[in-house]
mmCIF file of C-alpha atoms in Angstrom:
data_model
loop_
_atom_site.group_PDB
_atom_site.id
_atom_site.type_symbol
_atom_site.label_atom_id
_atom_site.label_comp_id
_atom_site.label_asym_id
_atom_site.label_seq_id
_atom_site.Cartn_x
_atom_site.Cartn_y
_atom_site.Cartn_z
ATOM 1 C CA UNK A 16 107.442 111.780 129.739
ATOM 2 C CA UNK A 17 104.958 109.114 127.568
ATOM 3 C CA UNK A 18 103.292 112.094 125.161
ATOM 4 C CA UNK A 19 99.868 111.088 124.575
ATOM 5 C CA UNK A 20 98.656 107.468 125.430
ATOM 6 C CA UNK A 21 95.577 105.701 124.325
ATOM 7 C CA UNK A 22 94.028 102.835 125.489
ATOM 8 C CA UNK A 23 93.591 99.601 123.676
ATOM 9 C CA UNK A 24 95.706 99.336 120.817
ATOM 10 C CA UNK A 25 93.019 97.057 119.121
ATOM 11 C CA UNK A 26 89.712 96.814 119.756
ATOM 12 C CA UNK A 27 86.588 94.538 117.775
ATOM 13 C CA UNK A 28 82.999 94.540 118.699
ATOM 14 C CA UNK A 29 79.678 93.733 117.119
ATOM 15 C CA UNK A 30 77.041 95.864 116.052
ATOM 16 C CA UNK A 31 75.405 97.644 118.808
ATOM 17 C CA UNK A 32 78.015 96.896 121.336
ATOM 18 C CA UNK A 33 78.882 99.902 123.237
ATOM 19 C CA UNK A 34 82.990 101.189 124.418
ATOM 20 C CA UNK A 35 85.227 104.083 125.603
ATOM 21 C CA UNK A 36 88.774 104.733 123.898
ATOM 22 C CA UNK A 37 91.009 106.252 126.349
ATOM 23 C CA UNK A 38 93.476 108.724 125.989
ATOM 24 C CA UNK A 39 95.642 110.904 128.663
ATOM 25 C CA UNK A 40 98.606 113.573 127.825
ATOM 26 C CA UNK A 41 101.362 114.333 130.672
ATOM 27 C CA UNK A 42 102.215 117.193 128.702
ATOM 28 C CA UNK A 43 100.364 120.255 130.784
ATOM 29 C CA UNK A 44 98.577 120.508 127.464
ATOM 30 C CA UNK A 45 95.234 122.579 127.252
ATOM 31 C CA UNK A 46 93.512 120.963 124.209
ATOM 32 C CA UNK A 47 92.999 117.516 123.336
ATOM 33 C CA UNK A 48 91.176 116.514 120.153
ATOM 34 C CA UNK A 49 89.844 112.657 118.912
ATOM 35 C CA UNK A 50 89.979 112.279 114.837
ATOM 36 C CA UNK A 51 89.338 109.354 112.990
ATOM 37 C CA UNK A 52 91.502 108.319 109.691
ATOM 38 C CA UNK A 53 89.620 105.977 107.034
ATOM 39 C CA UNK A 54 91.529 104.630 103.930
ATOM 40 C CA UNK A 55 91.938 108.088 101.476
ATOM 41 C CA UNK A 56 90.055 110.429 103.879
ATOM 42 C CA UNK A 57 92.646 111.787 106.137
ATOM 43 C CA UNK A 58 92.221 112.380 109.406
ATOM 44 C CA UNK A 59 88.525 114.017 110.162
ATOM 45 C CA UNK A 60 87.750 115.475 114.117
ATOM 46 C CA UNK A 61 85.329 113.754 116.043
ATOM 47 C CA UNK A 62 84.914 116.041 118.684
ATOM 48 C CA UNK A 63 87.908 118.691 120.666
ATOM 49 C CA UNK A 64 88.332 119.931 123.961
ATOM 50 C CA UNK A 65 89.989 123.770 123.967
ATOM 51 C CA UNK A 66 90.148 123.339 127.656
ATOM 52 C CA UNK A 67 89.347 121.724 130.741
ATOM 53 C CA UNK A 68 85.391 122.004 131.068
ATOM 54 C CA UNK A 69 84.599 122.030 127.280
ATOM 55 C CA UNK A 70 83.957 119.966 124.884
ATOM 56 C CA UNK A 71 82.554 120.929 121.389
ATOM 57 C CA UNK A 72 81.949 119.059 118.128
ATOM 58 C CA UNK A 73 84.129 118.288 114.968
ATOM 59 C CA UNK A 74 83.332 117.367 111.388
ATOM 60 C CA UNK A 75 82.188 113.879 112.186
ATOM 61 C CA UNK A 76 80.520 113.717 115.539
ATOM 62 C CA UNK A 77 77.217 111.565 114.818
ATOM 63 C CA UNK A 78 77.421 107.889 117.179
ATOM 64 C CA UNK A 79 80.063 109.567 119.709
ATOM 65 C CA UNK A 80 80.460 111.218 123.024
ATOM 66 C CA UNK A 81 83.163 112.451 124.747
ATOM 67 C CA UNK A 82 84.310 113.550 128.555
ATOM 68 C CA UNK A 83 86.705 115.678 129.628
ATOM 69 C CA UNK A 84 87.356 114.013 132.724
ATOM 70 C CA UNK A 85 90.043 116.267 134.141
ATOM 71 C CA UNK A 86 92.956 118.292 131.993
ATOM 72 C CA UNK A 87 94.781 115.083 131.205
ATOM 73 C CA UNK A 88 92.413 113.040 130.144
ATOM 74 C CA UNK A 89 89.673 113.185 127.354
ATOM 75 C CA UNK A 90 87.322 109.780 126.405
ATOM 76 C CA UNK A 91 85.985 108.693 123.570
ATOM 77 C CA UNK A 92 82.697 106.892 124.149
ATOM 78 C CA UNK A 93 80.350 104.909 120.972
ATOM 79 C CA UNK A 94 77.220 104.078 122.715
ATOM 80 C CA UNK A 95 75.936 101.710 119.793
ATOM 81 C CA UNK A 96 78.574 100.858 117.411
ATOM 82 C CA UNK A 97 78.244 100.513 114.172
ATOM 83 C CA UNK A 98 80.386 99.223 111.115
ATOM 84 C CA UNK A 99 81.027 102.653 109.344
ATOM 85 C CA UNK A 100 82.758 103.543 112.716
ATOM 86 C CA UNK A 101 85.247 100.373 112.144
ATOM 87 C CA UNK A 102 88.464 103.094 111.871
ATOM 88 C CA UNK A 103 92.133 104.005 113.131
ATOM 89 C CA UNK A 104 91.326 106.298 115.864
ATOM 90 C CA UNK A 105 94.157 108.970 117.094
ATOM 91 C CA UNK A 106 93.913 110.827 120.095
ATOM 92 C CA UNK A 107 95.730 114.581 120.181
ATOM 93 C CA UNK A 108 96.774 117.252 122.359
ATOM 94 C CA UNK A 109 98.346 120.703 121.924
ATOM 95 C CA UNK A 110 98.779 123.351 124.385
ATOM 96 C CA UNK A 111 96.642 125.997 122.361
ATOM 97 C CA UNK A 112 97.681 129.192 124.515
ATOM 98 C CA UNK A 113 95.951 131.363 121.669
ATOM 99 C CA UNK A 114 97.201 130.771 118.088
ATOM 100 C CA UNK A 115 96.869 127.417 117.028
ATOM 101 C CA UNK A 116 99.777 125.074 117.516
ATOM 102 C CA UNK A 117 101.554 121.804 116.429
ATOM 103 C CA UNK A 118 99.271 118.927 117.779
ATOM 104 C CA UNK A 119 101.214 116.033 119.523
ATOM 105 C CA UNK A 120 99.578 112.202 118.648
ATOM 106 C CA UNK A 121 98.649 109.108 120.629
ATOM 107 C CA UNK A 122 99.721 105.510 118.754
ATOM 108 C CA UNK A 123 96.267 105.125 117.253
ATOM 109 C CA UNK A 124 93.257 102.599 118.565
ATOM 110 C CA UNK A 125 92.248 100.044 115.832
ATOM 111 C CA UNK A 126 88.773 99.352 115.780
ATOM 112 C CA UNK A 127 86.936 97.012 114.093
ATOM 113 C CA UNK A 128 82.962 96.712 114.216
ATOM 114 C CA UNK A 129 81.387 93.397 112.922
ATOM 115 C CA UNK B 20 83.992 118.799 102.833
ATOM 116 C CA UNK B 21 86.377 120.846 104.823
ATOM 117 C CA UNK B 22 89.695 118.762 104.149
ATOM 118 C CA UNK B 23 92.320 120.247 102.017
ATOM 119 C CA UNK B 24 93.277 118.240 99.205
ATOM 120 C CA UNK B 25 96.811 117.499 98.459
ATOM 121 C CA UNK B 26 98.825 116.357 94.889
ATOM 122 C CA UNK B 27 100.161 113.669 94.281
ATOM 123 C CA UNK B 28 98.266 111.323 96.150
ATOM 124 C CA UNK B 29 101.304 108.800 96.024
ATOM 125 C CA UNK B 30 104.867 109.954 94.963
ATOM 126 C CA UNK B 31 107.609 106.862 94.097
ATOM 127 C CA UNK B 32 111.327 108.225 94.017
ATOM 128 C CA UNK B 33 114.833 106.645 93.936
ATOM 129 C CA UNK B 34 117.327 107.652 97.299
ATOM 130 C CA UNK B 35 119.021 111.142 96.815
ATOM 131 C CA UNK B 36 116.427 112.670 94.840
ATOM 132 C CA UNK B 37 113.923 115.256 95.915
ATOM 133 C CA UNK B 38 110.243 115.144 96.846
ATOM 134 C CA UNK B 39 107.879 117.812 96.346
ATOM 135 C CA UNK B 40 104.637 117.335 97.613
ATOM 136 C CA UNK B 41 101.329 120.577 96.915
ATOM 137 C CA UNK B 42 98.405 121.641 99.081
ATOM 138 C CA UNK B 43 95.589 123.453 99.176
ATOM 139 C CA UNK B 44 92.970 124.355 101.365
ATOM 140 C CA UNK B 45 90.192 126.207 101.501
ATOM 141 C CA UNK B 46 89.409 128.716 104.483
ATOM 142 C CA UNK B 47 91.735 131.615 105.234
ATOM 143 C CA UNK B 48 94.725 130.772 107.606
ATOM 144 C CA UNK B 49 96.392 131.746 110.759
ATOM 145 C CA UNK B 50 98.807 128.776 110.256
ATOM 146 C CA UNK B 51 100.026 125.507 107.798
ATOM 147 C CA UNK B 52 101.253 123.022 108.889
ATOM 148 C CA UNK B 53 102.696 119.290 108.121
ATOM 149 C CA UNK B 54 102.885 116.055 109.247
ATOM 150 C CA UNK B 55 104.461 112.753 108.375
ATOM 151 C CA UNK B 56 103.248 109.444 109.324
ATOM 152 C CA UNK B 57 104.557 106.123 109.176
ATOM 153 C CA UNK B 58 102.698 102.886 108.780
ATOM 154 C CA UNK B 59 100.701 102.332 111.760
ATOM 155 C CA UNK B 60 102.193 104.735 113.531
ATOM 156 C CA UNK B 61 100.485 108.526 115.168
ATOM 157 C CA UNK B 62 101.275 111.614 113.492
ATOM 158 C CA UNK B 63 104.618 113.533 114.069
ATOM 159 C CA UNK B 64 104.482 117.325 113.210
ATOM 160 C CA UNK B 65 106.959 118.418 110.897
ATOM 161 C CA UNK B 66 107.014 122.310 110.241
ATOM 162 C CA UNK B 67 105.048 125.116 110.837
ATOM 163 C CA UNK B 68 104.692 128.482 108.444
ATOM 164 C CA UNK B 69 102.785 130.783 109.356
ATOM 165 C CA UNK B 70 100.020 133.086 107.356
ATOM 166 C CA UNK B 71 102.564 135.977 107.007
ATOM 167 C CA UNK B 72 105.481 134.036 106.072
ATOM 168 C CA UNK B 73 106.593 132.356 102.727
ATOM 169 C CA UNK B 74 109.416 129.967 103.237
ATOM 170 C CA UNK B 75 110.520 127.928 105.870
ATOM 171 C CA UNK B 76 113.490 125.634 106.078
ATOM 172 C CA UNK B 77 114.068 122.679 108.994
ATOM 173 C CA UNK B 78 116.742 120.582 108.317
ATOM 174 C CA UNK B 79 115.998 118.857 104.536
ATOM 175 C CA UNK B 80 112.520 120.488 104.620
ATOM 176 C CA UNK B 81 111.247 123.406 102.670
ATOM 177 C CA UNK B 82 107.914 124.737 103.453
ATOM 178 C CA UNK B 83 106.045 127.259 100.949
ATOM 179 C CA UNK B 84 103.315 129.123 101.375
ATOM 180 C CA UNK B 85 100.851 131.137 98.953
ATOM 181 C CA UNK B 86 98.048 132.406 100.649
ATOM 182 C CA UNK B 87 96.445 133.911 97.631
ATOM 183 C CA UNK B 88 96.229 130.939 95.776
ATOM 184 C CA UNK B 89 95.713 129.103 99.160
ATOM 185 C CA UNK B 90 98.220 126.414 98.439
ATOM 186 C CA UNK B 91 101.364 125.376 100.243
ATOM 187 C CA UNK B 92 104.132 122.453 98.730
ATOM 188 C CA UNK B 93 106.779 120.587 101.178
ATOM 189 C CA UNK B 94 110.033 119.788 99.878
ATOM 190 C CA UNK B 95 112.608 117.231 101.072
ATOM 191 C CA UNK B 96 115.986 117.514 99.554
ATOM 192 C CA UNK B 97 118.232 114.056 98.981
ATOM 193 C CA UNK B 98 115.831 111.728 100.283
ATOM 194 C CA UNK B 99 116.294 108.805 101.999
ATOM 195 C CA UNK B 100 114.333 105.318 102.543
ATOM 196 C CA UNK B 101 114.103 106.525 106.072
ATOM 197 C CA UNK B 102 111.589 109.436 104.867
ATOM 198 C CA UNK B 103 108.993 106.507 103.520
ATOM 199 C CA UNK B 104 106.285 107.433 104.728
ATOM 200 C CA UNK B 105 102.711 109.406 104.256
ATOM 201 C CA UNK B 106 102.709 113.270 104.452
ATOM 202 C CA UNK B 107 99.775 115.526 105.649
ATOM 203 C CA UNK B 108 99.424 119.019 105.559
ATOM 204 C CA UNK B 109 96.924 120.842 108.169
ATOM 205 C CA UNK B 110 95.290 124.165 107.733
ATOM 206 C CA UNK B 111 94.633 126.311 111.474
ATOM 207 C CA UNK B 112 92.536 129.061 111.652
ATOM 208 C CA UNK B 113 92.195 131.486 115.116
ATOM 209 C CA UNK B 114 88.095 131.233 114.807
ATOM 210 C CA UNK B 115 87.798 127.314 114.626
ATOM 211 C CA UNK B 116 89.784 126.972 118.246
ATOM 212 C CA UNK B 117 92.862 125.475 117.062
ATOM 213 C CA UNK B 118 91.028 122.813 115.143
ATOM 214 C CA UNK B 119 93.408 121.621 112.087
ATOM 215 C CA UNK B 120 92.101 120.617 109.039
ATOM 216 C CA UNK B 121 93.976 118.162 107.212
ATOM 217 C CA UNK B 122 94.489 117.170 103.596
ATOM 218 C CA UNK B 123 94.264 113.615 102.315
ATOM 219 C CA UNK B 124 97.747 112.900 102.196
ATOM 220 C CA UNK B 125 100.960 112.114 100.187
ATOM 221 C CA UNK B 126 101.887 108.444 100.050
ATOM 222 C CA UNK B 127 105.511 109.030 99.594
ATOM 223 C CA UNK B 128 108.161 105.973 98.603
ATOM 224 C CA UNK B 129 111.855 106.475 98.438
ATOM 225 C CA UNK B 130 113.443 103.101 96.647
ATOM 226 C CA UNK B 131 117.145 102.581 98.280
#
């Protein structure tokens, strides 16, 4: 049982590049969420996924796009990357049956945009 | 801003003493909860209390809740160096779908 995985670890691009951060839970979980954590902010959502089929935005979704490809998996895509999206970015999954649960986390994705 | 905000922002304590960490947030609640964090490393959820409850104990962890002053403090007795670490608490509400909204965190350091 591996939790929540994400795919790379580590990650740079330049400006403009584009590239999809991968995550997949073996968990049977229902909801999977991608946050970003900057130095003193926190974590922030990007975007969530209550279920299989949706997909609906966070606090921070500007520059992003997600998929849920199947009830596994949810991706992360920046079309255009930018510096202010250089981050530690943390994948998350809960089974949300109705009240809102723990959330179980992915090892991060360190990105860094030139 | 949605995020919570949490007190102190870093906390620096000698082995065997206890760590109190505060947070408020600023919606109503269904749920608080907390997480701890090490360096590099994802989130691990700690405890949950929820709206209608007060206290909760796990282990060396004492969760408090005040929902009319929307504010919540985590307590670990006799620390250790193992519990180095940072600590986030995460507000849940039924009508934002499970989303959590999390504070800025407790940088916590326990000297051996």
């Amino acid at each position: 049982n591996a939790g929540v995985t994400q795919t790379p670890k580590f990650q740079v691009l330049k400006t403009g590049q584009s590239m999809t951060l991968q995550c997949a839970q073996d968990m049977n979980h229902n909801s999977m969420y991608w946050y970003r954590q900057d130095p003193g902010m926190g974590l922030r959502l990007i975007y969530y996924s209550a279920s299989e089929g949706t997909t609906d935005k966070g606090e921070v979704p500007n520059g992003y796009n997600v998929s849920r490809l199947n009830k596994r998996e949810f991706s992360l895509r920046l079309e255009s990357a930018a510096p202010s999206q250089t981050s530690v970015y943390f994948c998350a999954s809960s089974i949300h049956g109705g009240e809102p649960d723990e959330q179980y986390f992915g090892p991060g994705t360190r990105l860094t945009v030139t | 801003s949605q995020q919570g905000e949490e007190d102190p922002q870093a906390l620096s304590i000698q082995e065997g003493e206890n760590a109190t960490m505060n947070c408020s947030y600023k919606t109503s609640i269904n749920n608080l909860q907390w997480y701890r964090q090490n360096s590099g490393r994802g989130l691990v959820h700690l405890i949950l209390i929820r709206s209608n409850e007060r206290e909760k104990h796990s282990g060396r962890l004492r969760v408090t809740l005040d929902t009319s002053k929307k504010s919540s403090s985590l307590l670990i007795t006799a620390s250790r160096a193992a519990d180095t670490a940072s600590y986030f608490c995460a507000s849940a509400s039924y009508n934002q779908g499970g989303k959590l909204i999390f504070g800025q965190g407790t940088e916590l350091s326990v000297k051996p």
